[in-house]
Coordinates of C-alpha atoms in Angstrom, one line a residue:
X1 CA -30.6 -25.2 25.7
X2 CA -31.2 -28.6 25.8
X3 CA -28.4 -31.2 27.3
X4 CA -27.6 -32.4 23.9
X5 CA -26.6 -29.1 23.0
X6 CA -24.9 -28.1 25.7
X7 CA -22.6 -31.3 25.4
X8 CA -22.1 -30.6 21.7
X9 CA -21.3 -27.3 22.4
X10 CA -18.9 -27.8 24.9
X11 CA -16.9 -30.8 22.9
X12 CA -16.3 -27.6 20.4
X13 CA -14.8 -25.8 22.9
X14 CA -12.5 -28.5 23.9
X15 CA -11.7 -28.9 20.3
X16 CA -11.4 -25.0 20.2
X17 CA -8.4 -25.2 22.8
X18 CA -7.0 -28.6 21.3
X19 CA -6.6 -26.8 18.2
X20 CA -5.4 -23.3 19.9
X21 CA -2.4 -25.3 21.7
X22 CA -2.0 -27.3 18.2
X23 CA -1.1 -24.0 16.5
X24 CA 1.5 -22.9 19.4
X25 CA 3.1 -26.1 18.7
X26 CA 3.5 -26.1 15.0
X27 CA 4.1 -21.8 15.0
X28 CA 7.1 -23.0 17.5
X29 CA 8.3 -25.4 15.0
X30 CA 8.1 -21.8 12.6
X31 CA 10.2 -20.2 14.8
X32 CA 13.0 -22.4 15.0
X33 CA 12.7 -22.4 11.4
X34 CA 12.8 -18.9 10.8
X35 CA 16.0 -19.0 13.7
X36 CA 17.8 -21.8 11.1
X37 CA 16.9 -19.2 8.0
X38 CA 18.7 -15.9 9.6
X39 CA 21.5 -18.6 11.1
X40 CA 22.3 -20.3 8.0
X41 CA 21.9 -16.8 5.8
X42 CA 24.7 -15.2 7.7
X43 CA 28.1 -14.2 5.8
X44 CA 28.8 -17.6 4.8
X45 CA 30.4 -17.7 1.1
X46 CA 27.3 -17.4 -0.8
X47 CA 25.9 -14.9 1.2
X48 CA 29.1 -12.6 0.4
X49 CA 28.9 -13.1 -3.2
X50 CA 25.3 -12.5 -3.1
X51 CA 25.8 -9.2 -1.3
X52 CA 28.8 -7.9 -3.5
X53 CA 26.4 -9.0 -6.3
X54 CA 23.4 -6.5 -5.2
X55 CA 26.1 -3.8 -3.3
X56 CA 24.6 -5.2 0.1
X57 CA 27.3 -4.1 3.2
X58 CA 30.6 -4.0 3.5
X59 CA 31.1 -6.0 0.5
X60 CA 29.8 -3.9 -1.8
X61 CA 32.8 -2.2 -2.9
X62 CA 34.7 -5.5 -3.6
X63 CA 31.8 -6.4 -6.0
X64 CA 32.8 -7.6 -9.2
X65 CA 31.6 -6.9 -13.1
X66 CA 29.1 -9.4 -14.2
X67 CA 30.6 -11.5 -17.3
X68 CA 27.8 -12.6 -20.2
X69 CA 28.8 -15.0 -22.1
X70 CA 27.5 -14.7 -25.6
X71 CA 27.8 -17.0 -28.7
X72 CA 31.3 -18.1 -30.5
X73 CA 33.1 -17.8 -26.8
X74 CA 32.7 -13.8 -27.3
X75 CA 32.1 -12.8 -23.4
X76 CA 30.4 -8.5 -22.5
X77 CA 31.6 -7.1 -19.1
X78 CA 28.3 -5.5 -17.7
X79 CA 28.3 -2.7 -14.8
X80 CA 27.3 -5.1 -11.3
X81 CA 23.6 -4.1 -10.9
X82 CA 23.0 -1.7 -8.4
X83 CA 19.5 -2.4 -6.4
X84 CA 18.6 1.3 -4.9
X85 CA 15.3 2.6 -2.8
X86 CA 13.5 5.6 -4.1
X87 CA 14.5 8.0 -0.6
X88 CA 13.2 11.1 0.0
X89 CA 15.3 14.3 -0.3
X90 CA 18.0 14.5 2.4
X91 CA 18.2 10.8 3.3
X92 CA 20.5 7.9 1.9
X93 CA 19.8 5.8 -1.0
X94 CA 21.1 2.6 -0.2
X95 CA 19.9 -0.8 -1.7
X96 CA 17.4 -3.3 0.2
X97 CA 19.2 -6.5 1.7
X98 CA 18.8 -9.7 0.8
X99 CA 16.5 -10.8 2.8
X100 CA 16.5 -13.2 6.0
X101 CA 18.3 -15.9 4.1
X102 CA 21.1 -13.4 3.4
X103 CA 20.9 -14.5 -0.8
X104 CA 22.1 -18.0 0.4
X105 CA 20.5 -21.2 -0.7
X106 CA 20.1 -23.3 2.5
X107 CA 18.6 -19.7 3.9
X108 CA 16.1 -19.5 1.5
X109 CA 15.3 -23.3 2.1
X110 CA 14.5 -22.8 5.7
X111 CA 12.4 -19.8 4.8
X112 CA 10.5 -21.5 2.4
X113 CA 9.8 -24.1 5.5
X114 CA 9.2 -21.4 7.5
X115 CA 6.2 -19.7 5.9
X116 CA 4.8 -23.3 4.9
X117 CA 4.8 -23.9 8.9
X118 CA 3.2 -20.3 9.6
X119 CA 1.0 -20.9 7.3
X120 CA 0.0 -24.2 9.0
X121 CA 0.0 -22.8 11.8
X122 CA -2.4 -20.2 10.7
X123 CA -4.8 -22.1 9.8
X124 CA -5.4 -24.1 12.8
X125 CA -5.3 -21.4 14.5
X126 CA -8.7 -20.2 12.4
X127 CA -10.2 -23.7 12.5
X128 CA -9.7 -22.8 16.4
X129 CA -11.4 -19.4 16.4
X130 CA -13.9 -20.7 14.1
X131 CA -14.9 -23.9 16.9
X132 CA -14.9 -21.6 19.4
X133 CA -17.7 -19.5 17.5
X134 CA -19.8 -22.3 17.1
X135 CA -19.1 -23.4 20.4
X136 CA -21.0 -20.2 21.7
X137 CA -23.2 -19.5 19.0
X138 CA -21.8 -16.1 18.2
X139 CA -18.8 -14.2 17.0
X140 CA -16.0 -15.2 19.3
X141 CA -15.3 -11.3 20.7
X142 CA -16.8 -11.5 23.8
X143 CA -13.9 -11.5 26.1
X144 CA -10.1 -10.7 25.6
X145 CA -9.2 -14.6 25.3
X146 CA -11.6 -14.5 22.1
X147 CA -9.6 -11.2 20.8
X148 CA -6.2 -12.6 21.5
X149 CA -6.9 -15.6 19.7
X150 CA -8.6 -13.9 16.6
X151 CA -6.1 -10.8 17.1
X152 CA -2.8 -13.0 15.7
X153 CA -4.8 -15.1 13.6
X154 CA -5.7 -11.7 11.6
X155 CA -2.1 -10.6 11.9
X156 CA -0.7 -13.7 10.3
X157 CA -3.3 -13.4 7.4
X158 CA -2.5 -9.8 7.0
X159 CA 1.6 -11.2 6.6
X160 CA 0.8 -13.8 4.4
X161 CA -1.4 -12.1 1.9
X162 CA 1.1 -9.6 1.7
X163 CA 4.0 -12.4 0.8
X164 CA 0.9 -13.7 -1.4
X165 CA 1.2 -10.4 -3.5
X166 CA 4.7 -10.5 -3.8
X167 CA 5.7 -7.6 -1.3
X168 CA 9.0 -7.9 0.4
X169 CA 7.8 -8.5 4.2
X170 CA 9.8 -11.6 4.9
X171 CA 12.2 -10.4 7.1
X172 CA 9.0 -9.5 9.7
X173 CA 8.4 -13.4 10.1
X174 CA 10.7 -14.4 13.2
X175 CA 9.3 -10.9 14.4
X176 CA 5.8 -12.2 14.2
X177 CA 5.9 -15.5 15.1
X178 CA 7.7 -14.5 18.3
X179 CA 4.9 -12.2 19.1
X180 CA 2.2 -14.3 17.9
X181 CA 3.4 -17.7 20.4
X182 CA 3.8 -14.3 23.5
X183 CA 0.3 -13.4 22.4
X184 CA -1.4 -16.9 22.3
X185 CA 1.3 -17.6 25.7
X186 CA -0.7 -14.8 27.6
X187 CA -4.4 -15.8 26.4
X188 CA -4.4 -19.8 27.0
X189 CA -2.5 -18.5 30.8
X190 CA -3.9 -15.7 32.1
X191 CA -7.1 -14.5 29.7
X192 CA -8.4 -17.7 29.3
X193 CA -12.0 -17.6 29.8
X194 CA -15.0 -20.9 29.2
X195 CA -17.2 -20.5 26.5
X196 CA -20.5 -18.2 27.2
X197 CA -23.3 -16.2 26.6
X198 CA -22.6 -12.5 25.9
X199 CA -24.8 -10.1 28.1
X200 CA -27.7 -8.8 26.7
X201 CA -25.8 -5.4 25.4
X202 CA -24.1 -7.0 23.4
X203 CA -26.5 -9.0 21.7
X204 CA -26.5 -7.3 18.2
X205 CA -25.0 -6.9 14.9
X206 CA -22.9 -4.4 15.3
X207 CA -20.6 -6.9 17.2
X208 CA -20.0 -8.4 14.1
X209 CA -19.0 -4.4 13.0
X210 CA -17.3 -2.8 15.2
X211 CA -15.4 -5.4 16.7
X212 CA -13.9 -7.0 13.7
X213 CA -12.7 -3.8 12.6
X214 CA -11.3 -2.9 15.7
X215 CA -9.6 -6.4 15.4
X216 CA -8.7 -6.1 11.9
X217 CA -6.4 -2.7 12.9
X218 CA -4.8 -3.5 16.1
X219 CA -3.4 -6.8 13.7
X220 CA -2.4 -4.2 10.8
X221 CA -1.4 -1.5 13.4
X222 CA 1.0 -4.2 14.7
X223 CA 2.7 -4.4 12.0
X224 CA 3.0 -1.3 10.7
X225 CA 4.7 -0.9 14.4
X226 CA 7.2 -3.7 13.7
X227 CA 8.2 -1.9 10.6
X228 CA 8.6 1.1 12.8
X229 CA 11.0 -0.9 15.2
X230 CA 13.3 -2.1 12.6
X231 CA 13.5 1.2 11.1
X232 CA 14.9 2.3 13.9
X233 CA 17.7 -0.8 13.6
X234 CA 18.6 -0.1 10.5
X235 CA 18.9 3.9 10.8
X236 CA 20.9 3.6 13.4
X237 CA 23.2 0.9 11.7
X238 CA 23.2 3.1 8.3
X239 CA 24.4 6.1 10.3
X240 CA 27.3 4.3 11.4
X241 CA 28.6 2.9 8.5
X242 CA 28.2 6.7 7.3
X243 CA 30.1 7.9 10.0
X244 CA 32.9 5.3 9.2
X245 CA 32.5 2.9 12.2
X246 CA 31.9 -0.3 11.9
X247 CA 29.3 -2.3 13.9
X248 CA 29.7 -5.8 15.3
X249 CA 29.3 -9.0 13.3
X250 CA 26.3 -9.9 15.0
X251 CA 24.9 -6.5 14.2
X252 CA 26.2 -6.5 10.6
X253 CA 24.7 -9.9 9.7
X254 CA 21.4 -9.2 11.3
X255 CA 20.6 -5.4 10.2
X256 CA 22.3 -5.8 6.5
X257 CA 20.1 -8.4 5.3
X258 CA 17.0 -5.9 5.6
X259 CA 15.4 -4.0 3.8
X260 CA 16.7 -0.2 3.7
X261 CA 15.9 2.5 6.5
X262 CA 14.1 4.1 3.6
X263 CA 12.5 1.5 2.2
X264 CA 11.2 0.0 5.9
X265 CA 10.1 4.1 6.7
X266 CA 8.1 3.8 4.0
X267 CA 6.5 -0.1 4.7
X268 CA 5.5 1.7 8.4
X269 CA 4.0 4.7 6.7
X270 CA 1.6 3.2 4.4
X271 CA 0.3 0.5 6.4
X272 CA -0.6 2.9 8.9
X273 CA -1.8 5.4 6.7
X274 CA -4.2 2.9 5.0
X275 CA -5.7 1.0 7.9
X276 CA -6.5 4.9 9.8
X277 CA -10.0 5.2 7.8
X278 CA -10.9 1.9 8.9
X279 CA -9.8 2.9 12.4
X280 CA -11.8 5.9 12.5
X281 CA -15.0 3.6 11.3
X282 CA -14.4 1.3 14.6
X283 CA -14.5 4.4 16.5
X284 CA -18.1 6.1 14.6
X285 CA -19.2 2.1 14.4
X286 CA -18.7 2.0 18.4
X287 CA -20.3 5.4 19.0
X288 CA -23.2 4.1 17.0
X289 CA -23.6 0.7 19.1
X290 CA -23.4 2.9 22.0
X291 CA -26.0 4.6 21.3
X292 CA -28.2 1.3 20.5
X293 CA -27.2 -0.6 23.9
X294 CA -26.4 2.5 26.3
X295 CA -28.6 5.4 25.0
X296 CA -25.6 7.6 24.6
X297 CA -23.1 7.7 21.9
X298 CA -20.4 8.8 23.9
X299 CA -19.8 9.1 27.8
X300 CA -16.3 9.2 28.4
X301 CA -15.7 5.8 29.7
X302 CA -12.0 4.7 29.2
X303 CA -12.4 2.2 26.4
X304 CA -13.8 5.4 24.4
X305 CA -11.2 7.6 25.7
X306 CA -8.3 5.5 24.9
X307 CA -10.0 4.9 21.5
X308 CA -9.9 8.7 21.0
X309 CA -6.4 9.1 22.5
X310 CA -5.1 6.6 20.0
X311 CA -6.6 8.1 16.9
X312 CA -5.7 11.4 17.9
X313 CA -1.9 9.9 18.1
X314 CA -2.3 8.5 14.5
X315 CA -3.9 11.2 13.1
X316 CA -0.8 13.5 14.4
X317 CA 1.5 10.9 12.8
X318 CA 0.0 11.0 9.2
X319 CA -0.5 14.7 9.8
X320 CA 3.0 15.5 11.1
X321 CA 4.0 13.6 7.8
X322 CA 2.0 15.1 5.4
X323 CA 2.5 18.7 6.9
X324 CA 5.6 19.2 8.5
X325 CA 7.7 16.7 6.5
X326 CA 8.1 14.4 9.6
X327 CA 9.8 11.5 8.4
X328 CA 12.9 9.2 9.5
X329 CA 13.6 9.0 13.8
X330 CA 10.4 11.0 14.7
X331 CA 7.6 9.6 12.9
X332 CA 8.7 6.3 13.8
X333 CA 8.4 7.5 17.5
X334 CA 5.1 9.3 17.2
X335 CA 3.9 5.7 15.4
X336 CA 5.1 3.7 18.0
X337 CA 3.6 6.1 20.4
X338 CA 0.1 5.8 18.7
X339 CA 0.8 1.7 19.0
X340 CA 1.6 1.9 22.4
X341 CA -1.5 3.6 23.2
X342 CA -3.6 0.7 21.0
X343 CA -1.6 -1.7 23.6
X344 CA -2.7 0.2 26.5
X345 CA -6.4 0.5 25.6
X346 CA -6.5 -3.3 24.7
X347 CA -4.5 -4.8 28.1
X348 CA -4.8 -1.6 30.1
X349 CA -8.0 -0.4 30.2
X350 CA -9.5 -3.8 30.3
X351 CA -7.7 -5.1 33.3
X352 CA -6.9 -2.5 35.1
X353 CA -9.4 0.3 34.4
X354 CA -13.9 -0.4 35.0
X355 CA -16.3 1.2 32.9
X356 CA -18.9 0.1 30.6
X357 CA -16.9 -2.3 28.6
X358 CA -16.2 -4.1 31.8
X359 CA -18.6 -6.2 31.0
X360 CA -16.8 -9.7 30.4
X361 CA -13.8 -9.7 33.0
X362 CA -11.2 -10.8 30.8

């Protein structure tokens, strides 16, 4: 490499980080804005009417008729609507909050800032990926500072094309951009790692393959195991008011504005079920480059094990599901389970465990 190109590339690395710390700072700004959107959606006036409107809480039984006026002063008292999840047999059917910004105006304003910041954010954080690429001449994998990065800049994607196809997934913002700045926190402080060559192993295509797959999962997994965790919130928080007690105001404001136990059981359950093909691909795609760079396509070393481990914990979940009927408490164990082991075989087995893919430190 000649000096000129050395210099070049390492002005793109700088600009790689420049832009990496840019995107902390304007996700933080997201945060605080996602923080003003629960705050200012909480039981205020409009947020009560709102949910004795939809038969959100405890003000659902004080909601009112709805009054159409029609022509000639003539006004029709209508039923209040009733917004209700499609549940399996056995559990509740209660209707999906409002949303973060509890059905309030000045809620839904700071939401709407929210996602515009986040999806700032996101895209500085890919113009920083993207530098960093060309900064090394290859796909930035090669070390866990280049997966961190890439790893929330897919999982913010994944959450904005899903608000760009209308789903309901607002309420996992503050969830993600809390994770995302803890994620980006841990890779610019303690995975950080200057741009280089990749050994020789790892000089192929199917870098471009496996990796991004396994990428592309861990980012979907992630969510589908936020969607696990706040099922668990809400159950528990439906169970009381079915038992009669009532939770806290904090508890109340926070866990009635989401959507139902059903409804967020269901979220979990389909985002894990469709990212598990693709999952098993990173795992035959891996075998295959194995095979390639190693002459063997499989040899037991930990990053294949825990690969295993984990898709033998998701392929228990779906199965337990499909089979035995597993839904509600369990499942969302058993998924959070399987996540736990995708955590372990990311941070675990590459710090604290050598074997073959030991090949870049961190």
């Amino acid at each position: 490499m000649t000096p000129l190109a050395a210099a070049a590339n390492e002005s793109l690395a700088e600009i790689s980080n420049y832009l990496i710390y840019s995107s902390m700072a304007v996700y933080m700004l997201a945060f605080f804005a996602h923080i003003a959107e629960w705050t200012f959606g909480s039981r205020s006036k409009v947020g009560r009417t709102a949910a004795a409107l939809t038969g959100v809480g405890a003000d659902a039984a004080a909601a009112p008729a709805v009054q159409v006026r029609g022509k000639g002063g003539a006004t029709a008292v209508l039923d209040r609507p009733k917004v209700t999840t499609r549940s399996a047999a056995g559990t509740r059917d209660v209707p999906d909050g409002p949303g973060a910004a509890g059905g309030t105006v000045q809620g839904d304003l700071y939401g709407r800032i929210a996602v515009s910041l986040t999806a700032l954010a996101f895209l500085v954080e890919a113009a920083g990926v993207v530098a960093r690429a060309l900064s090394v001449q290859r796909a930035p994998w090669g070390n866990m500072y280049e997966f961190s990065i890439t790893f929330s800049t897919v999982a913010v994607g994944a959450y904005l094309v899903l608000l760009a196809l209308k789903k309901n997934v607002r309420w996992l913002g503050l969830i993600l951009v809390t994770t995302v700045l803890l994620d980006l926190g841990i890779a610019v402080t303690w995975l950080y790692t200057d741009s280089d060559q990749l050994v020789p192993a790892l000089h192929s295509y199917w870098l471009w393959i496996h990796v991004s797959t396994a990428i592309f999962c861990g980012a979907v997994f992630y969510i589908g195991a936020a969607g696990a965790v706040l099922y668990l919130f809400r159950d528990s928080y439906e169970s009381q008011l079915e038992a009669g007690r009532t939770p806290g105001k904090f508890r109340t404001s926070v866990l009635e504005r989401l959507p139902s136990a059903a409804t967020l059981d269901k979220f979990s359950y389909r985002i894990n079920a469709a990212v598990f093909p693709l999952w098993t691909f990173t795992i035959i795609a891996g075998a295959i480059w194995a095979g390639d760079a190693w002459g063997r396509y499989w040899g037991w070393d930990p990053k294949e094990v825990w690969s295993f481990v984990t898709w033998v914990a998701y392929a228990c979940y779906l199965h337990a599901r499909a089979t035995a009927g597993w839904k509600g408490r369990k499942a969302a164990y058993l998924a959070l389970f399987a996540f736990a082991c995708w955590i372990w075989n990311y941070y675990g087995v590459n710090i604290l465990l050598s074997g073959k893919h030991s090949y870049a430190g961190v």
